[in-house]
Coordinates of C-alpha atoms in Angstrom, one line a residue:
X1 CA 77.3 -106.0 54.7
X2 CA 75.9 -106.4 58.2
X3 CA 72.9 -109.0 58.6
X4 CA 70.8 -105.9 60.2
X5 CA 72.0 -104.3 56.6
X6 CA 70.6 -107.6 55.1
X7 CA 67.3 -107.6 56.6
X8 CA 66.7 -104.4 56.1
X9 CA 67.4 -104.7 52.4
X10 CA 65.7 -107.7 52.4
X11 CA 62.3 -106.1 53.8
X12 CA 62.4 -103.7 51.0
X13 CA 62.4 -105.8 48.4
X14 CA 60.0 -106.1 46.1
X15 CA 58.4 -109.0 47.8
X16 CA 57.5 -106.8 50.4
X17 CA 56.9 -103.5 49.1
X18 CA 53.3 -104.4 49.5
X19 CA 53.3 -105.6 52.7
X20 CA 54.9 -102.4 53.8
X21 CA 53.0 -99.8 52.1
X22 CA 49.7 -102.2 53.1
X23 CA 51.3 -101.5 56.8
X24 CA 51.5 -97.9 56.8
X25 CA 47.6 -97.6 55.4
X26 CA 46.7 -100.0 58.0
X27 CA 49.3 -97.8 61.2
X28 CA 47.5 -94.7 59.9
X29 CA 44.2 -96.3 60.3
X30 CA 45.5 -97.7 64.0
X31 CA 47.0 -94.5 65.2
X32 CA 43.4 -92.4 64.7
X33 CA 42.1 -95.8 66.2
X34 CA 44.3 -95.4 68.9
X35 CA 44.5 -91.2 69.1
X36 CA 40.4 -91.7 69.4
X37 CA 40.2 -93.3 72.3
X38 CA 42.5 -91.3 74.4
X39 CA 41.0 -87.7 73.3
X40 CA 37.2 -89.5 74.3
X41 CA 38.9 -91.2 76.9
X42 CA 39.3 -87.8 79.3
X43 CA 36.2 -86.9 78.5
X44 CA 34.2 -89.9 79.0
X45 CA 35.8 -89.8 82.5
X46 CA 35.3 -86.4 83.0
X47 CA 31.7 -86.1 81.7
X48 CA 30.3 -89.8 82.8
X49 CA 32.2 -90.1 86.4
X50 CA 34.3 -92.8 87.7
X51 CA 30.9 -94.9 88.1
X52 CA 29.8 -94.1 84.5
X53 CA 32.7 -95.0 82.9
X54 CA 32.7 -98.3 84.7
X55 CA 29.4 -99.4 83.3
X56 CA 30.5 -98.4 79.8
X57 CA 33.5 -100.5 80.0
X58 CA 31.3 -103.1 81.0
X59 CA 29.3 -102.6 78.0
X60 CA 32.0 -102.2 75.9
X61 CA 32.9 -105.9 77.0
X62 CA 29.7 -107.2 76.4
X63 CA 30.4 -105.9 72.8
X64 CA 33.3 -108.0 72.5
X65 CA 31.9 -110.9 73.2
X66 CA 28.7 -109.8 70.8
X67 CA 31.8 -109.1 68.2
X68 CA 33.7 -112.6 68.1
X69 CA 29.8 -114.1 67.7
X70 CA 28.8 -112.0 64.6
X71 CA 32.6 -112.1 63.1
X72 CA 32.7 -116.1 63.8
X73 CA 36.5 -116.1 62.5
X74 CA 36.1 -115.1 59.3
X75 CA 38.4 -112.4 59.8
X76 CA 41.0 -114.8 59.8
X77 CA 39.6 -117.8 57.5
X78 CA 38.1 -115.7 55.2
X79 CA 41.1 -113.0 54.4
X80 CA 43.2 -116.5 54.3
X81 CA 41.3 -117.8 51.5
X82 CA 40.7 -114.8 49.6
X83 CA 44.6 -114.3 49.8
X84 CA 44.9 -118.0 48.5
X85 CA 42.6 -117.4 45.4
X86 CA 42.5 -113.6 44.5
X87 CA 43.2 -114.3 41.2
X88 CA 39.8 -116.1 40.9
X89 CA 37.1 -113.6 40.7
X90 CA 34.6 -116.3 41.1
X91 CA 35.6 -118.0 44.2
X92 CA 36.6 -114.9 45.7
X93 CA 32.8 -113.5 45.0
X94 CA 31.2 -116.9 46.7
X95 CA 33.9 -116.4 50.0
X96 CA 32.4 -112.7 50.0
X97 CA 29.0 -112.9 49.6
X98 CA 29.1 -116.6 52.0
X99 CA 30.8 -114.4 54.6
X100 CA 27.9 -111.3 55.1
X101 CA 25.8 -114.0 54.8
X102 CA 26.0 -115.8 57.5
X103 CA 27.6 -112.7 59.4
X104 CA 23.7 -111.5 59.4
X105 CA 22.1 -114.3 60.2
X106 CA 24.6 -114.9 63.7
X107 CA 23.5 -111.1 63.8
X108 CA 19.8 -112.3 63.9
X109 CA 20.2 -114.9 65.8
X110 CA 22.3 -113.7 68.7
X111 CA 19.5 -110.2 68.5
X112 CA 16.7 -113.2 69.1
X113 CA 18.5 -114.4 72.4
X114 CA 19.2 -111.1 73.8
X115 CA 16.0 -109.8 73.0
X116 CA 14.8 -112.8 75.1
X117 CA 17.1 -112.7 77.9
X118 CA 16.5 -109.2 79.1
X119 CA 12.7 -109.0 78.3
X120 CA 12.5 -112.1 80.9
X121 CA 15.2 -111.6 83.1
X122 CA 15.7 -107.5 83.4
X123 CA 13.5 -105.3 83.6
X124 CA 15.7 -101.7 83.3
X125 CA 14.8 -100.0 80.5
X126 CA 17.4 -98.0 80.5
X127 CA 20.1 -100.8 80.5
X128 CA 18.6 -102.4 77.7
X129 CA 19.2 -99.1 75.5
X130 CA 22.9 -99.7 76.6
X131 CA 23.2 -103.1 76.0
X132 CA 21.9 -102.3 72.3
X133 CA 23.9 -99.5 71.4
X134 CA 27.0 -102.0 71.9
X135 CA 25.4 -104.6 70.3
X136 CA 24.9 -102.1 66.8
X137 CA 28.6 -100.9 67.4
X138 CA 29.3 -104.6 67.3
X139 CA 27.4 -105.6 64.3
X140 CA 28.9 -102.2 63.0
X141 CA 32.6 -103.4 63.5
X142 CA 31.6 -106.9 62.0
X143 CA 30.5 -105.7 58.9
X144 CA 33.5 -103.6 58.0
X145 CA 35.0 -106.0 54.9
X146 CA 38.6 -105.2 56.2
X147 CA 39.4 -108.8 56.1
X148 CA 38.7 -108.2 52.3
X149 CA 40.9 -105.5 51.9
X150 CA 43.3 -108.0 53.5
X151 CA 42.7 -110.9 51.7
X152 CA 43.7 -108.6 47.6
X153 CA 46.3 -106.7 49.9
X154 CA 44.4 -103.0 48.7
X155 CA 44.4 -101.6 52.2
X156 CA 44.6 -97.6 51.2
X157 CA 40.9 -97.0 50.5
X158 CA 39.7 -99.0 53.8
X159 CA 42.2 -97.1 55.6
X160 CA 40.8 -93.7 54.6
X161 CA 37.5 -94.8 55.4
X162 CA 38.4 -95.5 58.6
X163 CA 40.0 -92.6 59.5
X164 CA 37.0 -90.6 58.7
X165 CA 34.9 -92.8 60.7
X166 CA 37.3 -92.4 63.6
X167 CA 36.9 -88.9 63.2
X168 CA 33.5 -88.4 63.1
X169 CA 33.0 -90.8 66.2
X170 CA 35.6 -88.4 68.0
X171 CA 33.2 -85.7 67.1
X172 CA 29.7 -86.9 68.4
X173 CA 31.1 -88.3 71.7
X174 CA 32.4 -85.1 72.2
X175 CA 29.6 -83.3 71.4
X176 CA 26.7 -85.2 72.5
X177 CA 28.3 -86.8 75.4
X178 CA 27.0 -84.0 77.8
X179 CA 26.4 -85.9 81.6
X180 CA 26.5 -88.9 83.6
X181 CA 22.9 -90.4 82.1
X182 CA 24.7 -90.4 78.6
X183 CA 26.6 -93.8 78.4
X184 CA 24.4 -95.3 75.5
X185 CA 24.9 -92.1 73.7
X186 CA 28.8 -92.3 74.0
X187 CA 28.2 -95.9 72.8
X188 CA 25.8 -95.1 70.0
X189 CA 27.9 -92.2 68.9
X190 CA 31.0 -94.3 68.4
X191 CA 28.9 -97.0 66.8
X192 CA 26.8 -94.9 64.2
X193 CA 30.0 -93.2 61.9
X194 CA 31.6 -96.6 62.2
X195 CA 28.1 -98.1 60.6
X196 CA 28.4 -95.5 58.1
X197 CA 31.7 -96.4 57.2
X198 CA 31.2 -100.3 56.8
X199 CA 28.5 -99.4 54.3
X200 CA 30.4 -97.1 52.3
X201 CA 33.4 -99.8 52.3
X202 CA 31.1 -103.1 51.1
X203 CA 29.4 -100.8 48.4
X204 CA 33.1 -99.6 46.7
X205 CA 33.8 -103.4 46.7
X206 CA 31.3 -104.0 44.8
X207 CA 31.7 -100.5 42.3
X208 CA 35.1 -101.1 41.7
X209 CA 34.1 -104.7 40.7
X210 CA 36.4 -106.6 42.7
X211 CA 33.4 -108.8 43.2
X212 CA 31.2 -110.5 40.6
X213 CA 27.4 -111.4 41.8
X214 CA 27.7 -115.7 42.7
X215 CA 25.5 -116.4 45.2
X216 CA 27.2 -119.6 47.1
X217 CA 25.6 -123.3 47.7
X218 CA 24.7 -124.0 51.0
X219 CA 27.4 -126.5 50.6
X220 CA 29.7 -124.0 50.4
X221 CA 28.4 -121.9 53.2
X222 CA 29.0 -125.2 55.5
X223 CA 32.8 -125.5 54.4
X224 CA 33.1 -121.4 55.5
X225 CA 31.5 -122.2 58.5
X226 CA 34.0 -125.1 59.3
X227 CA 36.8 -123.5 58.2
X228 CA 36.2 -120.4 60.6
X229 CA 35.4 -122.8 63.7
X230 CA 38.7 -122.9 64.9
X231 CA 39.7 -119.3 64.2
X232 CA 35.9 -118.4 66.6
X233 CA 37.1 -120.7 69.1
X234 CA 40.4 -119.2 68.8
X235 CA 38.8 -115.4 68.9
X236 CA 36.6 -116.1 71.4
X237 CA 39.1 -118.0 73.7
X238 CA 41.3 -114.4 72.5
X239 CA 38.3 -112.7 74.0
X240 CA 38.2 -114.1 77.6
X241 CA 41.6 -113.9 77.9
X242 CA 41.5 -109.9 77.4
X243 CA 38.5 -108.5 78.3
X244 CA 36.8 -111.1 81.2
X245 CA 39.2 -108.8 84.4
X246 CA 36.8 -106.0 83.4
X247 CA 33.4 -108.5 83.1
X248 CA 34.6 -110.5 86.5
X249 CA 35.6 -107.3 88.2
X250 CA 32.2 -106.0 87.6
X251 CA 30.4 -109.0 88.8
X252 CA 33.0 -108.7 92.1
X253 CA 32.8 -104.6 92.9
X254 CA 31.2 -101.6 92.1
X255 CA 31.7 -99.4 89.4
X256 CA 34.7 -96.9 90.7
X257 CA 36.7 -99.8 91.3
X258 CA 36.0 -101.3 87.8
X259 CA 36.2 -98.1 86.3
X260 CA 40.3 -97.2 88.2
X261 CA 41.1 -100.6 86.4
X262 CA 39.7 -100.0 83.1
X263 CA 41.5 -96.9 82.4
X264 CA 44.4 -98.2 82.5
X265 CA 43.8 -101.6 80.6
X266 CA 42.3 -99.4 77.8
X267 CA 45.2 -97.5 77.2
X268 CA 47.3 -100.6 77.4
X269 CA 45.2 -102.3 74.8
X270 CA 45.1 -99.0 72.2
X271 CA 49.2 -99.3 72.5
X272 CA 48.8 -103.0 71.7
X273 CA 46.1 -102.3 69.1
X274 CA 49.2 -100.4 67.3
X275 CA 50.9 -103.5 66.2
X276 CA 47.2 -104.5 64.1
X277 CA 48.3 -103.0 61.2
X278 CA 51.9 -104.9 60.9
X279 CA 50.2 -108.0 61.9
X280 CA 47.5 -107.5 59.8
X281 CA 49.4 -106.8 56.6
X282 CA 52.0 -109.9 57.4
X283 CA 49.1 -112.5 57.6
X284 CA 47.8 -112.9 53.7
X285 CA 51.9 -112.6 53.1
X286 CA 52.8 -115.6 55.7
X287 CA 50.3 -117.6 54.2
X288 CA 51.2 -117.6 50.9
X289 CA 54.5 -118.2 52.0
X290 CA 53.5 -121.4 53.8
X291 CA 51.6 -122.4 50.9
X292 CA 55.1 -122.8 49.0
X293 CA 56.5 -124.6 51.8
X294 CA 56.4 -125.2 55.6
X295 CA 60.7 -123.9 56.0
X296 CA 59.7 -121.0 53.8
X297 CA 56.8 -119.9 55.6
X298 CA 59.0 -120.4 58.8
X299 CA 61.8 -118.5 57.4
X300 CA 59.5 -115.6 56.8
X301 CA 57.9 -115.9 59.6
X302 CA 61.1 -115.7 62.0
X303 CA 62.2 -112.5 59.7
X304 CA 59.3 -110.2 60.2
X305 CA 58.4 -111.4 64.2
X306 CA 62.1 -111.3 65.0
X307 CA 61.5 -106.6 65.4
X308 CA 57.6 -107.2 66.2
X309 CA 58.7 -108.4 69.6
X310 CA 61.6 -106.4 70.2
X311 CA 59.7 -103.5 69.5
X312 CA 56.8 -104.8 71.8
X313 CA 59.3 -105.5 74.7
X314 CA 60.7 -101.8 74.2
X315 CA 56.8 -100.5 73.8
X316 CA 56.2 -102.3 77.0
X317 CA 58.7 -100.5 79.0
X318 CA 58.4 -97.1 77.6
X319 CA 54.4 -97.5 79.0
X320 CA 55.8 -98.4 82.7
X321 CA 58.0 -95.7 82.5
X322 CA 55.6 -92.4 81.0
X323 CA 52.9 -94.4 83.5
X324 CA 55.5 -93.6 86.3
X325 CA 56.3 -90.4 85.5
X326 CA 53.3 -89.1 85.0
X327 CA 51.4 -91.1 88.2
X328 CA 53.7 -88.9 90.4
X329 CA 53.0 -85.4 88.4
X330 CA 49.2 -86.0 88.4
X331 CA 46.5 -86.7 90.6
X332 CA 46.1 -90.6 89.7
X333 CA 44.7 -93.4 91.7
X334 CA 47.9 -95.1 93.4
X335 CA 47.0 -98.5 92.4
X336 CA 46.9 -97.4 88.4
X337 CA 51.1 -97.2 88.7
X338 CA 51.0 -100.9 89.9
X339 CA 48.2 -101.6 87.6
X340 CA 50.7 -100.6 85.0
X341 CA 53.4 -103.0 85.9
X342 CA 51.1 -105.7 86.1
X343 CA 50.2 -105.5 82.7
X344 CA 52.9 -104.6 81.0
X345 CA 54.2 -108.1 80.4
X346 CA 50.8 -108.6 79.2
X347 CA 51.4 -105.9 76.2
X348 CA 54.9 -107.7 75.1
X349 CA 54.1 -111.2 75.5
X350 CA 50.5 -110.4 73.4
X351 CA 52.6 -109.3 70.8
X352 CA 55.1 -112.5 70.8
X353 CA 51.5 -114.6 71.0
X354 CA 50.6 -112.8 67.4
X355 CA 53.7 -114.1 65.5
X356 CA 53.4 -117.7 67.4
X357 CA 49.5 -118.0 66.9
X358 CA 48.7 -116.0 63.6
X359 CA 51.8 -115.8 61.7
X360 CA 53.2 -119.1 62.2
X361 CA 50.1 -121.3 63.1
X362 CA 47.2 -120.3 61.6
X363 CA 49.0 -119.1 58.4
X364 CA 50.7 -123.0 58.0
X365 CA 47.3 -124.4 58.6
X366 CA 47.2 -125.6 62.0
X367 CA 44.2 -123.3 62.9
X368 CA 42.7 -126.5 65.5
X369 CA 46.1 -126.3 67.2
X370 CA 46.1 -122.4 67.8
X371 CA 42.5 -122.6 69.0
X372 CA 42.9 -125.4 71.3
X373 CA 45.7 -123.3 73.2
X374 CA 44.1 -120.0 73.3
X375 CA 41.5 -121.9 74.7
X376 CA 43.2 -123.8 77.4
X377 CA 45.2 -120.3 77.9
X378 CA 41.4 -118.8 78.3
X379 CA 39.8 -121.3 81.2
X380 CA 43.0 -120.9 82.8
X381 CA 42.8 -117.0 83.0
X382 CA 39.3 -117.6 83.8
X383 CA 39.5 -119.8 86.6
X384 CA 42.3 -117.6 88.0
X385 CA 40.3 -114.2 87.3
X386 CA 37.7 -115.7 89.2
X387 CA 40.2 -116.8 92.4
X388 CA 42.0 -113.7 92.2
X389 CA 39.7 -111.1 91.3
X390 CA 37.4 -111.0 93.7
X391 CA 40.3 -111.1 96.8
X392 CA 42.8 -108.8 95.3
X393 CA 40.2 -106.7 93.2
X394 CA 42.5 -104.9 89.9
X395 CA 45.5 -106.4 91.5
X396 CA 44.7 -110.1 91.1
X397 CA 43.1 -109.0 87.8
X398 CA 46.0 -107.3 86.2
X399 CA 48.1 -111.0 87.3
X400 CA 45.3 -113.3 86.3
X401 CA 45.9 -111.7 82.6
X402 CA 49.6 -111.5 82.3
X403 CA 49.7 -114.9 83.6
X404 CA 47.0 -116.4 81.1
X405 CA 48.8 -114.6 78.6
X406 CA 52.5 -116.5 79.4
X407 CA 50.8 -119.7 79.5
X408 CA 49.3 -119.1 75.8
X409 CA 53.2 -118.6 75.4
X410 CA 54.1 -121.6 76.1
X411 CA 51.8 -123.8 74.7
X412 CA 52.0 -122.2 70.9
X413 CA 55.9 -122.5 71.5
X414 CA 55.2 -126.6 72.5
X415 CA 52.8 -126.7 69.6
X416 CA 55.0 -124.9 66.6
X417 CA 58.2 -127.7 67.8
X418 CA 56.0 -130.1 67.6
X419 CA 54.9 -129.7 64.2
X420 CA 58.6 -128.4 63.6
X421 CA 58.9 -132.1 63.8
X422 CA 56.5 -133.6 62.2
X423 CA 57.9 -131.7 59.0
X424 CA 61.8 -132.7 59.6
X425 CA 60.9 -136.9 60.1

């Protein structure tokens, strides 16, 4: 039998039957997420202008950063310790109820500071309604228990959930996004079904029983708060490194020029946003593996990456190519074809950062270490964004990225020999 034969015996197994099916909840889930934003896409261009659409990317990055706040890693830490203890009901319940908690008071918190900041420092109305429409589709996205769903590896109900809510954002954006004064509508409408849904999803948690009511310590609070640093610093760090071109761009030129960019980075990100669900569904898996042993978890690990980047790499060309044919059938900008090319490396190497970072990393327990190069990956990008950027406008952008992103390359690779070593002394 052929080792392709093997592995793909081998990923059928019954080890992973649940990873797989767990997979194709979560890839149903992705390709509505990712289906969404291209059918709102055209019309949010169409309906809000090239101008528009740039100030609700900007928004939309602001929500980001307003995301990795509320979330604080615990989409990570949490899902990795509910994996590591889902047949105790009782600890399980404290890492539940000790996540939401603190989730809404960051929530409060960060609503304090902004609520300070623009009364004092801006004065437009009317940017302030934006500002906290993406700050509700934030808290929105933050309070959907998908982590969870992770964490006991029963993915089909969340999936369904989303869908709907995917759906029903499609609908209100399309229907009450109506002219170029509606960007905190498109916002809000996106935000709303997605609230709706992360409701829905904490009260069937909670029906189904998979939950008893413990409230944590405070002591136990602070160990979920320490445990999730490094995965925030590593989320946040994640954060610059993808979505400051659009912020910098927007502090450099107008709106049309940040708007050209942000159309295609978008669609780049929903293709990458594909691979969520396998990567997703592999984490609880890789770290129960590494919980048997280090060479175990490594095995496993080099198994299931080994097609994640191959199929990245293959994704990656198949966007320059449908970019190119299609740039020269349609009216696009000219610079969205280079744009393209720019960031396609970006898309493979992304994917290669996942299995590095998350599956390897993270899942053996070296959280600080996968932080502390996403961050040094971050400044750099930064720091380059802010050299480039501003000169070479989407150009030095779409380089500042890719670069940034092969850097975080090759400091996870450094990191995982050197605790490749530490584990063969």
């Amino acid at each position: 039998m052929s080792g392709i034969t093997q592995e793909v015996f081998l990923l059928i197994n019954k080890d992973y039957k649940n990873v797989i099916y767990n997979a194709g909840y979560l890839l149903c889930t992705q390709g509505f997420a990712y289906l969404a934003p291209i059918i709102v896409l055209g019309h949010l261009i169409t309906t809000l202008g090239i101008d528009g659409f740039g100030k609700y990317a900007f928004a939309l990055v602001l929500m980001a950063y307003f995301q990795v706040v509320i979330d604080y890693g615990f989409a990570y830490s949490s899902s990795r310790a509910v994996s590591q203890s889902r047949d105790n009901i009782c600890q399980i319940s404290r890492i539940y109820f000790a996540t939401n908690f603190i989730k809404i008071v960051l929530t409060i918190l960060l609503y304090g500071v902004l609520y300070i900041i623009f009364w004092s420092f801006v004065n437009d109305s009317n940017y302030y309604t934006i500002i906290l429409s993406a700050f509700l589709w934030a808290f929105s996205n933050s309070m959907y228990p998908l982590w969870f769903y992770q964490g006991i590896e029963r993915l089909k109900v969340v999936a369904v959930i989303n869908i709907l809510s995917r759906i029903m954002s499609c609908i209100c954006v399309l229907y009450f996004v109506r002219n170029e004064n509606d960007i905190s509508t498109a916002i809000f409408s996106q935000a709303f079904p997605v609230l709706i849904g992360a409701v829905y999803a904490n009260i069937y948690i909670i029906q189904k029983k998979y939950i008893n009511f413990i409230l944590p310590s405070i002591k136990f609070m602070m160990v979920s708060l320490k445990e999730g640093w490094d995965y925030f610093l590593a989320t946040l760090a994640s954060t610059l490194l993808t979505n400051s071109a659009v912020f910098i761009l927007g502090i450099y030129h107008t709106p049309s020029t940040v708007g050209i960019y942000a159309v295609v980075e978008r669609i780049a990100k929903a293709i990458v946003s594909l691979f969520s669900p396998l990567t997703q569904s592999l984490y609880p898996h890789s770290c129960r593996k590494f919980k048997e042993s280090f060479d175990v978890g490594m095995s496993s690990a080099i198994r299931t990456g080994r097609p994640l980047v191959l199929l990245g790499l293959i994704v990656s060309l198949i966007f320059i190519l449908t970019w190119w044919i299609v740039s020269s059938r349609e009216d696009l900008p000219q610079e969205t074809l280079a744009f393209a090319f720019l960031l396609a490396p970006w898309m493979c190497l992304g994917v290669l950062n996942n299995v590095l970072g998350i599956q390897i990393l993270s899942a053996a327990g070296f959280a600080k270490m996968y932080s502390c190069s996403f961050i040094y990956s971050a400044v750099f990008t930064v720091i380059f964004l802010l050299l480039l950027a501003g000169l070479y406008n989407g150009y030095g952008a779409a380089i500042a990225v890719s670069s940034g992103e092969l850097l975080l390359s090759i400091l996870l690779l450094s990191n995982i020999s050197k605790v490749k070593n530490q584990h063969f002394i």
